[in-house]
XYZ file of C-alpha atoms in Angstrom:
581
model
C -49.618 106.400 -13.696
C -48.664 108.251 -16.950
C -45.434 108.953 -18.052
C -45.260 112.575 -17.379
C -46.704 112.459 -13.537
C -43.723 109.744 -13.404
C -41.007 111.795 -14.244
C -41.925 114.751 -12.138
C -42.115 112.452 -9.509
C -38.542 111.055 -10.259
C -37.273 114.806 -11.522
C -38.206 116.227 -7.782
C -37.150 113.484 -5.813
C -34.059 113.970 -7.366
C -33.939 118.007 -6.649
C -35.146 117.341 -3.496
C -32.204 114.510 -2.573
C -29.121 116.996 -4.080
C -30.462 119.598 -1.893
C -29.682 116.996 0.969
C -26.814 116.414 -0.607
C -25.115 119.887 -0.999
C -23.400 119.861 2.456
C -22.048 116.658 2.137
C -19.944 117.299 -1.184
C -19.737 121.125 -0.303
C -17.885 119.581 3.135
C -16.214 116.898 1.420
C -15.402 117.969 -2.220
C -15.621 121.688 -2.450
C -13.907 122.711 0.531
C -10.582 122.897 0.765
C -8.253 121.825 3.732
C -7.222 125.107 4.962
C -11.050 125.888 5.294
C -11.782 122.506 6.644
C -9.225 123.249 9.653
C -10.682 126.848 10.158
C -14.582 125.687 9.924
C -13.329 122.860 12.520
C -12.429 125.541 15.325
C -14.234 127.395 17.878
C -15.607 129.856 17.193
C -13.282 131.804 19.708
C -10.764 131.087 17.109
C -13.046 131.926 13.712
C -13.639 135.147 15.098
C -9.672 135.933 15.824
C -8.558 134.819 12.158
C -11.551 136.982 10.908
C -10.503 139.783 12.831
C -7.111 139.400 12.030
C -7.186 138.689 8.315
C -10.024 141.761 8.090
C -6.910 144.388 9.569
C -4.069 142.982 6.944
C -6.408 143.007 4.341
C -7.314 146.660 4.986
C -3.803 147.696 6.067
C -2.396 146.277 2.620
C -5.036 148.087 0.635
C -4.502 151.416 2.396
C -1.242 151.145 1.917
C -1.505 150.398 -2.208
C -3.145 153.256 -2.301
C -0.653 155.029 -0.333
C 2.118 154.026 -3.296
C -0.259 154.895 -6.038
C -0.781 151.388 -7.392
C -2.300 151.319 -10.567
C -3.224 147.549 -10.373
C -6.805 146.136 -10.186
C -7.332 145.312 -6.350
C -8.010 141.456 -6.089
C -10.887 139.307 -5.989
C -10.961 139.142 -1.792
C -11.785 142.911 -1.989
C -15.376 142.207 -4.035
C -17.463 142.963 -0.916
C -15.843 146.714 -0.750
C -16.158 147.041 -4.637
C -19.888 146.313 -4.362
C -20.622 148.641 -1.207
C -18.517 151.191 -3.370
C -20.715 151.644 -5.900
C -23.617 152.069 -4.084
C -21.923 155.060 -2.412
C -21.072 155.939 -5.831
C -24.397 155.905 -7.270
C -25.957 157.697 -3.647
C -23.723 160.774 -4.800
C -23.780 160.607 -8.418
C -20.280 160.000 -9.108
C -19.593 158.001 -11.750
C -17.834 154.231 -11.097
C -13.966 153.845 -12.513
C -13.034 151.490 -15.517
C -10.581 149.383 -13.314
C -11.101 149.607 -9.167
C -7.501 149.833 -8.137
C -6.704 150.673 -4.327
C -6.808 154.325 -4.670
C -10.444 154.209 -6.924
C -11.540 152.069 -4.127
C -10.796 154.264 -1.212
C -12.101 157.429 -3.128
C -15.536 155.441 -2.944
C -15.599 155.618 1.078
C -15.077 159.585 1.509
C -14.295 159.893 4.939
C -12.430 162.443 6.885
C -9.808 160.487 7.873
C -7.618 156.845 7.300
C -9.247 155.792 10.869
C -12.863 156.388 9.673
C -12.277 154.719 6.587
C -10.904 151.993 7.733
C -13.578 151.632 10.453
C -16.056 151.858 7.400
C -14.520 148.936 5.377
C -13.731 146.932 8.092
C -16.904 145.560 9.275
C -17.776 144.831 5.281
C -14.578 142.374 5.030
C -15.404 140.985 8.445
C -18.963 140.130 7.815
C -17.680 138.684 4.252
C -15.258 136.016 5.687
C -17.448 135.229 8.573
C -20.309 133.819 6.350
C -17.857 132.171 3.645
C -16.420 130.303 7.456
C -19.449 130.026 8.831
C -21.078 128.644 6.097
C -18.664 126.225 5.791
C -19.008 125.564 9.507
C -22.483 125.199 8.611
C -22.176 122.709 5.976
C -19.770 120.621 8.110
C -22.511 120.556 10.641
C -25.455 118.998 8.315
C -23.088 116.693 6.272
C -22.733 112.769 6.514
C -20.108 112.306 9.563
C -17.653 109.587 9.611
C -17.743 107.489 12.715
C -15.100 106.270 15.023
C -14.725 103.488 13.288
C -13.447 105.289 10.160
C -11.694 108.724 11.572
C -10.816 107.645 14.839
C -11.348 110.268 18.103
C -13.157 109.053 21.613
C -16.368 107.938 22.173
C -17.834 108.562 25.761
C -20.767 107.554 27.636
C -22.139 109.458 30.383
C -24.712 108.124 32.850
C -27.556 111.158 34.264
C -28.662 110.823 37.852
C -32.250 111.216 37.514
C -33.073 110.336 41.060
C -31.773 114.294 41.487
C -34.993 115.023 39.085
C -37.186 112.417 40.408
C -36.539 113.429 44.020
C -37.046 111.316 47.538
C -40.459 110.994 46.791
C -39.932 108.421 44.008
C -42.015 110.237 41.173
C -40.731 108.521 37.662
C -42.569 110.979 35.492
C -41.524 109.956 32.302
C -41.847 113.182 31.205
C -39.894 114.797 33.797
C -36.735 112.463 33.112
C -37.452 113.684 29.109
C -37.343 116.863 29.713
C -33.950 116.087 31.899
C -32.296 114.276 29.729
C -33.022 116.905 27.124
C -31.810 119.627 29.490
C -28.654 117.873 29.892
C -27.476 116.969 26.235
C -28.600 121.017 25.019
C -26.417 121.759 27.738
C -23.364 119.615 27.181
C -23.659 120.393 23.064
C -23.310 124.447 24.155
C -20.452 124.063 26.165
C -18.530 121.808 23.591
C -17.769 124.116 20.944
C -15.994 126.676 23.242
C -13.178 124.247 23.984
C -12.511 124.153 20.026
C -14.050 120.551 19.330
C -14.888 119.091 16.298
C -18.576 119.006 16.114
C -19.237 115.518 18.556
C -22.040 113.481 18.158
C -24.417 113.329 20.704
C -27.397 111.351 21.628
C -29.378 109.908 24.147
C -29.119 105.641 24.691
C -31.292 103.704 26.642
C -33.245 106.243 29.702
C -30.574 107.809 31.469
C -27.452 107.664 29.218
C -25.720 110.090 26.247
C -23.442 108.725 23.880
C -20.728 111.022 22.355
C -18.425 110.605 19.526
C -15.584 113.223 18.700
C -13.983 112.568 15.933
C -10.570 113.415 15.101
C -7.957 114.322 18.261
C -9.902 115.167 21.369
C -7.939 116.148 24.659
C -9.314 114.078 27.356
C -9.378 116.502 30.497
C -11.379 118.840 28.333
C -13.971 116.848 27.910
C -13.958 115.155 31.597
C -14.360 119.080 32.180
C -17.561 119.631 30.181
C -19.231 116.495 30.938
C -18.300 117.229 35.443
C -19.282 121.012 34.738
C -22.713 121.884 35.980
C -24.218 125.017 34.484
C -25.533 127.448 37.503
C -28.423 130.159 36.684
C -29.262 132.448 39.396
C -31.184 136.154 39.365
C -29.859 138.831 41.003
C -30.938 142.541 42.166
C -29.310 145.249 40.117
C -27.733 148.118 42.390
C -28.411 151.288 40.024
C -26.997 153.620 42.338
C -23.763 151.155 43.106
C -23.470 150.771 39.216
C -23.561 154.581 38.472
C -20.816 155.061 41.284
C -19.018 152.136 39.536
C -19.249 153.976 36.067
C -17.771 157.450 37.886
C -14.893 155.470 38.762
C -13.958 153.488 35.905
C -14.574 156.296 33.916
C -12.036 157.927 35.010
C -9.736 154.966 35.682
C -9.911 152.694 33.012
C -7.004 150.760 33.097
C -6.738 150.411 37.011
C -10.035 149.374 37.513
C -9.594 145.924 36.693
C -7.013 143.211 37.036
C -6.217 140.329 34.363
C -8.646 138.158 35.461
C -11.180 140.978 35.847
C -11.759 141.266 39.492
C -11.838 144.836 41.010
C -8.558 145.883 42.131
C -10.765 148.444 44.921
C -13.487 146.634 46.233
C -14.174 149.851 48.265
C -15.768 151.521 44.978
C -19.065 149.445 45.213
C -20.422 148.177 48.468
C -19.322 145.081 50.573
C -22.957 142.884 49.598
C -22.403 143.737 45.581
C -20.404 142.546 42.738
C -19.525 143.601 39.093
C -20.240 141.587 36.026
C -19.880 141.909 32.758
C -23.480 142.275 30.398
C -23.371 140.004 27.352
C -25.052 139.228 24.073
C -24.957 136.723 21.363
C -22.706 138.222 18.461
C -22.466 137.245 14.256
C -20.208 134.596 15.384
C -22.502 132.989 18.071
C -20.142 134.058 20.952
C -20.666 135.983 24.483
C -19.683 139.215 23.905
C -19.644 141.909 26.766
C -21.941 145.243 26.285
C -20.877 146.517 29.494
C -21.328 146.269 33.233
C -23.852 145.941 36.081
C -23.155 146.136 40.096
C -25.643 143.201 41.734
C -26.298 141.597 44.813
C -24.275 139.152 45.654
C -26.658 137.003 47.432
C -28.977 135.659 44.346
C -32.873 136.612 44.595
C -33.759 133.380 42.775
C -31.748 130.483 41.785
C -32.617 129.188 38.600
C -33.168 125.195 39.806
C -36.682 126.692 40.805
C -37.513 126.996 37.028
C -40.264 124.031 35.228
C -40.902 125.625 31.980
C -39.614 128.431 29.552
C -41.170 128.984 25.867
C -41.430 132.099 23.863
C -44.656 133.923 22.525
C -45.486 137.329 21.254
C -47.482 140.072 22.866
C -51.060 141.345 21.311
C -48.908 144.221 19.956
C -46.222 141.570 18.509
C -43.723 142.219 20.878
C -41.222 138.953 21.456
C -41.863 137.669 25.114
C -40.038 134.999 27.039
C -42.546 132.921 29.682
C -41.300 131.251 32.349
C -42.860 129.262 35.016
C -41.418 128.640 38.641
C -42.887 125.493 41.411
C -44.224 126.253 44.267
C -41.065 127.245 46.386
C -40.112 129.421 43.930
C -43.322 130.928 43.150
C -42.989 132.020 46.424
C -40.109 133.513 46.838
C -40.495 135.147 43.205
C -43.248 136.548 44.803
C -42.108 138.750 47.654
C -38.673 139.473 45.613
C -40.571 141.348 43.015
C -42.682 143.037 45.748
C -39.959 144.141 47.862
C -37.662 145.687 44.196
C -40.787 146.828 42.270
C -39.458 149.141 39.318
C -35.372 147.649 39.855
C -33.962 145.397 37.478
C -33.467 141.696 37.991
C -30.134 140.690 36.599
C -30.351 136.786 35.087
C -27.148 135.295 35.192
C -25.428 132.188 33.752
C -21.577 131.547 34.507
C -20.962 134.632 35.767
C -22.330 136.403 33.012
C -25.478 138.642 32.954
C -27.554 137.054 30.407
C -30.632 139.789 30.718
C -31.323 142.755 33.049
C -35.242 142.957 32.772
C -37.690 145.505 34.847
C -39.466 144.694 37.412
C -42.945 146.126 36.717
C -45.365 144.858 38.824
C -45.008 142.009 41.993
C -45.595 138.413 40.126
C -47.796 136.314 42.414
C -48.597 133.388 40.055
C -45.395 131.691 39.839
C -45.463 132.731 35.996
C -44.044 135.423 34.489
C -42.692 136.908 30.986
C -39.872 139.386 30.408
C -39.759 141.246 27.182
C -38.122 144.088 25.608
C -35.426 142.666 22.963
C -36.073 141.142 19.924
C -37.494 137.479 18.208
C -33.487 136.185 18.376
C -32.876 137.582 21.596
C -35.980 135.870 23.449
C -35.218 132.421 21.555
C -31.230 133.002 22.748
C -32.176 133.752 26.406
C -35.182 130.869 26.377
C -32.081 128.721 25.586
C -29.999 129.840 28.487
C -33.254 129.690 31.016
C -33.599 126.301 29.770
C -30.063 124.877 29.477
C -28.031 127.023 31.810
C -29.162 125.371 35.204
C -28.373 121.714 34.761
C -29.820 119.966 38.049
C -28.392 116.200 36.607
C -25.239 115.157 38.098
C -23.643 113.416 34.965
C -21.074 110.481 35.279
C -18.486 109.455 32.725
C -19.139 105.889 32.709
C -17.036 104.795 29.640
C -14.482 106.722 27.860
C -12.414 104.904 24.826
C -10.059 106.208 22.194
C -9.753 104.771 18.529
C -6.450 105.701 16.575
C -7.283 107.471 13.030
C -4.662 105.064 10.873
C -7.185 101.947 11.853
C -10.038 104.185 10.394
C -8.223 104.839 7.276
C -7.085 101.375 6.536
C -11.552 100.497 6.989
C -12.756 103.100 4.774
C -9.906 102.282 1.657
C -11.162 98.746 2.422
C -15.004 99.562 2.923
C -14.960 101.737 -0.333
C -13.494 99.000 -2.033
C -15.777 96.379 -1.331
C -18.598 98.644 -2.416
C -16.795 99.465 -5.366
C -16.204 96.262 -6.248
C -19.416 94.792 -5.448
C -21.385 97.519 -7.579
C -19.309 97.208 -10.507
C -19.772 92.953 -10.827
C -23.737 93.879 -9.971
C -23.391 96.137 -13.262
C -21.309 94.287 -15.440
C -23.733 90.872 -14.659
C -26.525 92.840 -15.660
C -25.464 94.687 -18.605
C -23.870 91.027 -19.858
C -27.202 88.761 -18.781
C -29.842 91.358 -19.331
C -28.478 93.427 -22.531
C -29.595 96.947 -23.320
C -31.794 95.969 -20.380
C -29.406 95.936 -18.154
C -28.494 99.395 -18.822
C -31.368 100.377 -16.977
C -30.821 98.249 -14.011
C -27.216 100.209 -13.660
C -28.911 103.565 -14.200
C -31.127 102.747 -11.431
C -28.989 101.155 -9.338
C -26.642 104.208 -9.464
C -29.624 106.675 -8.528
C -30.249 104.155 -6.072
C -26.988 104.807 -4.417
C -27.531 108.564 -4.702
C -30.622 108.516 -3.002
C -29.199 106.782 0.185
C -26.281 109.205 0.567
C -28.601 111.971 0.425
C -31.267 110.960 3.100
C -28.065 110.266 5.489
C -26.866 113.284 4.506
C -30.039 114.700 5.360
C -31.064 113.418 8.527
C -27.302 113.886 9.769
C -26.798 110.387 9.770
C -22.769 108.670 11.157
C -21.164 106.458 8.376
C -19.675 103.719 9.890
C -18.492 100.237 9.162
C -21.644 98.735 9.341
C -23.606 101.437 7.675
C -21.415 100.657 4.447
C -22.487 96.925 4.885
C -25.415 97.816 5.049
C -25.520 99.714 1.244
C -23.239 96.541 -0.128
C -26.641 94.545 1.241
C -28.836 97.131 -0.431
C -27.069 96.654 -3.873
C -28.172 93.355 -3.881
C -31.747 93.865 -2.675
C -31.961 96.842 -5.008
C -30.722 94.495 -8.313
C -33.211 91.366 -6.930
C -36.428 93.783 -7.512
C -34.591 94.251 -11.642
C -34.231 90.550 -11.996
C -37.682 90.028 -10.909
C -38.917 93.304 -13.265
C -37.200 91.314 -16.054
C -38.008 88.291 -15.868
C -41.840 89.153 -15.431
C -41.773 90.717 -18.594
C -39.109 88.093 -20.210
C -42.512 85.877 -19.935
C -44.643 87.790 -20.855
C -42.112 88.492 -24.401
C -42.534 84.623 -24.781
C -45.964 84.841 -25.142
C -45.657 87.343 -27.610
C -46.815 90.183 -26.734
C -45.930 93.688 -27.885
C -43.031 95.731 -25.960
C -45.512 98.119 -24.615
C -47.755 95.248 -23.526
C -45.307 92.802 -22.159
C -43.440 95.807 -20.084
C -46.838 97.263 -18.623
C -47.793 93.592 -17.731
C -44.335 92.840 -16.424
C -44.308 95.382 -14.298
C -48.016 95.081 -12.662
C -46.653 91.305 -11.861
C -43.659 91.801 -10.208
C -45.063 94.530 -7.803
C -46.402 92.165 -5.060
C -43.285 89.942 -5.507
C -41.168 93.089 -5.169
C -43.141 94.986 -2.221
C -43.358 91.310 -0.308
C -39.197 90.796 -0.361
C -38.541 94.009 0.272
C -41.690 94.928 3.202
C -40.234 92.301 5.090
C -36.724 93.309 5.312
C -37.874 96.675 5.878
C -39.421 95.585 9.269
C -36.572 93.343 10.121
C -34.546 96.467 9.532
C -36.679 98.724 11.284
C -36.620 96.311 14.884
C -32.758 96.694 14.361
C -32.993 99.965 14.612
C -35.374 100.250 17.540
C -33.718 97.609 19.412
C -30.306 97.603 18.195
C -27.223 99.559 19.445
C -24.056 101.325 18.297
C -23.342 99.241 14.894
C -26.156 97.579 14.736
C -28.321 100.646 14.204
C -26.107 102.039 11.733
C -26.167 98.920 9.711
C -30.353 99.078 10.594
C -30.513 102.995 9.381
C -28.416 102.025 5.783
C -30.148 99.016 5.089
C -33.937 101.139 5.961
C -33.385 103.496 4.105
C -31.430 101.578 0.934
C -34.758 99.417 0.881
C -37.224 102.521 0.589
C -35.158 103.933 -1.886
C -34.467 100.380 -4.400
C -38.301 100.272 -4.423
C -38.566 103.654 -6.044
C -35.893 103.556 -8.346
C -37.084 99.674 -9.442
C -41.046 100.769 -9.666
C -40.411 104.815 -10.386
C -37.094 104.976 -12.253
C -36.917 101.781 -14.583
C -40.672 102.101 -15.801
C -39.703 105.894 -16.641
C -36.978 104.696 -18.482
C -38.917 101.546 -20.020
C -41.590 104.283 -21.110
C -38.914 106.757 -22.517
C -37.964 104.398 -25.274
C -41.308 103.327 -26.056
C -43.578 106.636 -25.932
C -40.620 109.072 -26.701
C -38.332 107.084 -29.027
C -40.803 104.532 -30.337
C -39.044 101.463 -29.988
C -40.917 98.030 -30.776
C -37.934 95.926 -29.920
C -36.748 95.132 -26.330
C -33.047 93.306 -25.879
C -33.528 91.760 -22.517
C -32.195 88.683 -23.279
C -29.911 86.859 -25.804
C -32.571 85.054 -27.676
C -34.772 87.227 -29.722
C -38.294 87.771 -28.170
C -39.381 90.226 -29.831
């Protein structure tokens, strides 16, 4: 391979692995603690500070401008300095020398404070919810720290499948998948509402999850989310009780409801109906109410009846939503949407009205689409078909808590053993090897930064183990140099040119090299498979550090090798104390 190919190779693996990366030290490095502790909330409580800090923000400008400040306006207020001078430019006004608050206010001419401010307000708001949410983001896709090293609980929660398989004993592997699947989508939704740090969840053996939450967790909230069973049901839309509704609290807005939102005159709408709220995914992610609908109280449908939801588009590329019902609820489907042809069927999910679709014609087949929002909307309310009915009784079978201090005390002593391991790897190399050696710790270092980055990228736990397993990998990675070096030492006693004896070196030591390291790589890749817990962290380091020594011995040390011959024209090669060449 020539020298150029090999560079690009090493040049985009590289790219490719800080890309991985970029959460991990945005989360880690870049991000300060105040942002940490916002990012960590619900999203209940993002959307509060946003609101909040939006109004002060807006309240203090107004009122700079109100004193006839003469100061520049500071960096937070960016976002209305850019959508000012596009208003500018729309009305051919020419843009101030210095945007103070009363330049800046000029730029949004409405007719009044309240306009204004109802103008600039949802241009701060959408600016600190992607700075938080992107953060949020980044926390989400970085390398996590488990138990071992931040403390928090780890729980594991058996699923009844017998509920899925029913009486009649069928053990459809795919059935229990598609169960199990059901159940951890539907556990990670619920999490974040009760303000969690993002857990860790995954399936173990057939009918277990494992979950790790770091950091303080309060114990009865999660017994609450993991005993909670999501109910989906579709109800009949009353149009006539909901325009009667509408008259009333129209006209009595504030005595319509009470606190917890329950009609304080059930008389309004008739004795077989109820009022819910309509809601829709917002910028933050949360439920947030458009309005209201009367329905039936008795539910047309219940959502258990429901095998399979997907999304496709119509031959005019409208977004649909497909569902499929068995046979019982095929059935009933049936003479439901033959009996309300041209009402609405409400879908509802925890007392909220997901999706209020028209019934157009009577569906016979047991399959049927609703449509009429857009791409995000069908994939949002696929998501609730799918996950909001969860037909698995769950169990907490184990439920342990690890204090945080123990964590800290492992990592200070983890780091330091891999500290202290990779510098006596270096310094033995750099004193045995020479200017040799130089390359060894270049490589061993990019070695290193390679294994961060694919756990980084595949959203991999650090643990205990998983450090053990990159002390192991140092050593691995440095036994594929030694053999590199010694290959070519020989082939210096025989002597033969630097170019020669590297490019000979090199083509000896790959078998020795891919042998060693091939069969660690299975041993590695059974622990994963059949390992558990720490074992499969250790496994997933120790994978993955073997992959990546082999490229940075083969890729990265031949590069280099070939840079001072090709590029700098060296004819000498120090790898060793006698002179060789």
């Amino acid at each position: 391979m020539r020298k150029r190919t090999r560079f690009v190779i090493v040049l985009a693996v590289l790219g490719l692995c800080f890309a991985f990366l970029y959460p991990t030290l945005k989360w880690y490095f870049w991000t300060g603690k105040d942002d940490k502790a916002l990012a960590l909330g619900s999203r209940e409580k993002i959307k509060d500070y946003v609101i909040n800090m939006t109004k002060t923000d807006i309240d203090a400008l107004i009122a700079s401008a109100k004193q006839g400040s003469s100061e520049p306006v500071p960096a937070k207020y960016d976002p209305l300095i850019k959508a000012a001078k596009k208003n500018l430019k729309s009305l051919g006004k020419e843009q101030p020398s210095v945007w103070t608050a009363t330049a800046l206010l000029a730029a949004f001419p409405e007719n009044s404070e309240d306009k204004a401010r109802a103008t600039m307000s949802p241009i701060m708001e959408d600016s600190y919810r992607s700075k938080i949410l992107s953060i949020k983001n980044a926390q989400a896709n970085a390398v996590k720290l488990g138990l071992d090293l931040s403390g928090g609980m780890s729980i594991i929660i058996k699923a009844d499948l017998s509920a899925v398989t029913g009486d009649s004993g069928d053990s459809s592997t795919s059935a229990k998948k598609e169960a199990m699947n059901l159940a951890i989508d539907t556990i990670s939704n619920r999490i974040d509402k009760f303000g969690l740090t993002e857990p860790v969840i995954r399936q173990q053996g057939e009918d277990r999850i494992y979950v790790e939450i770091p950091g303080a967790a309060d114990a009865d909230k999660i017994n609450s989310i993991i005993m909670g069973r999501g109910l989906l049901a579709f109800h009949i839309v009353d149009d006539d009780a909901t325009q009667a509704f509408y008259s009333y609290y129209t006209a009595n807005p504030t005595r319509t409801f009470d606190a917890d939102y329950n009609l304080i005159d059930p008389s309004i709408i008739p004795a077989d109906t109820k009022v819910l709220g309509v809601y829709s995914k917002d910028a933050y992610g949360l439920d947030e109410r458009q309005g209201f609908l009367v329905i039936k109280k008795e539910a047309a449908l219940e959502g258990k009846h429901l095998q399979r939801v997907s999304t496709t588009t119509s031959q005019t590329n409208e977004p649909l939503v497909v569902f499929e019902l068995d046979k019982e609820g095929a059935e009933i489907f049936a003479t439901v949407t033959t009996v309300n042809k041209d009402k609405r069927l409400a879908i509802v999910s925890d007392d909220k009205i997901k999706s209020a679709p028209n019934i157009k014609e009577p569906i016979t087949g047991g399959t049927g689409t609703i449509s009429g929002f857009s791409a995000e909307e069908a994939e949002n309310l696929k998501t609730i078909l799918r996950t909001a009915w969860l037909n698995v009784p769950l169990e907490l079978e184990n439920q342990q808590v690890i204090g945080a201090s123990m964590g800290e005390q492992a990592i200070n002593q983890g780091l330091m053993a891999l500290r202290w391991g990779l510098i006596a790897v270096l310094a033995f190399m750099l004193i045995w090897y020479r200017s040799a050696g130089i390359n060894a710790c270049i490589a061993q270092i990019l070695n290193l930064y390679i294994v961060f980055s694919v756990l980084s990228a595949f959203n991999l736990t650090l643990t205990l183990p998983s450090i053990a397993g990159m002390i192991l990998t140092i050593g691995m990675a440095v036994d594929a140099n030694v053999v590199i070096f010694e290959r070519i030492k020989e082939e210096l006693a025989l002597h033969k040119s630097r170019e020669a004896a590297i490019q000979t070196g090199f083509a000896h030591a790959f078998w020795a090299i891919m042998d060693s390291n091939i069969t660690t790589f299975i041993a590695a890749l059974f622990l994963s498979i059949l390992g558990t817990g720490p074992i499969k962290g250790f496994a997933y380091s120790l994978t993955i550090g073997v992959v990546s020594s082999v490229f940075t011995a083969l890729f990265v040390s031949r590069l280099i090798f070939d840079f001072g011959t090709e590029t700098l024209h060296q004819k000498k090669l120090h790898i060793t104390w006698r002179s060789l060449v």
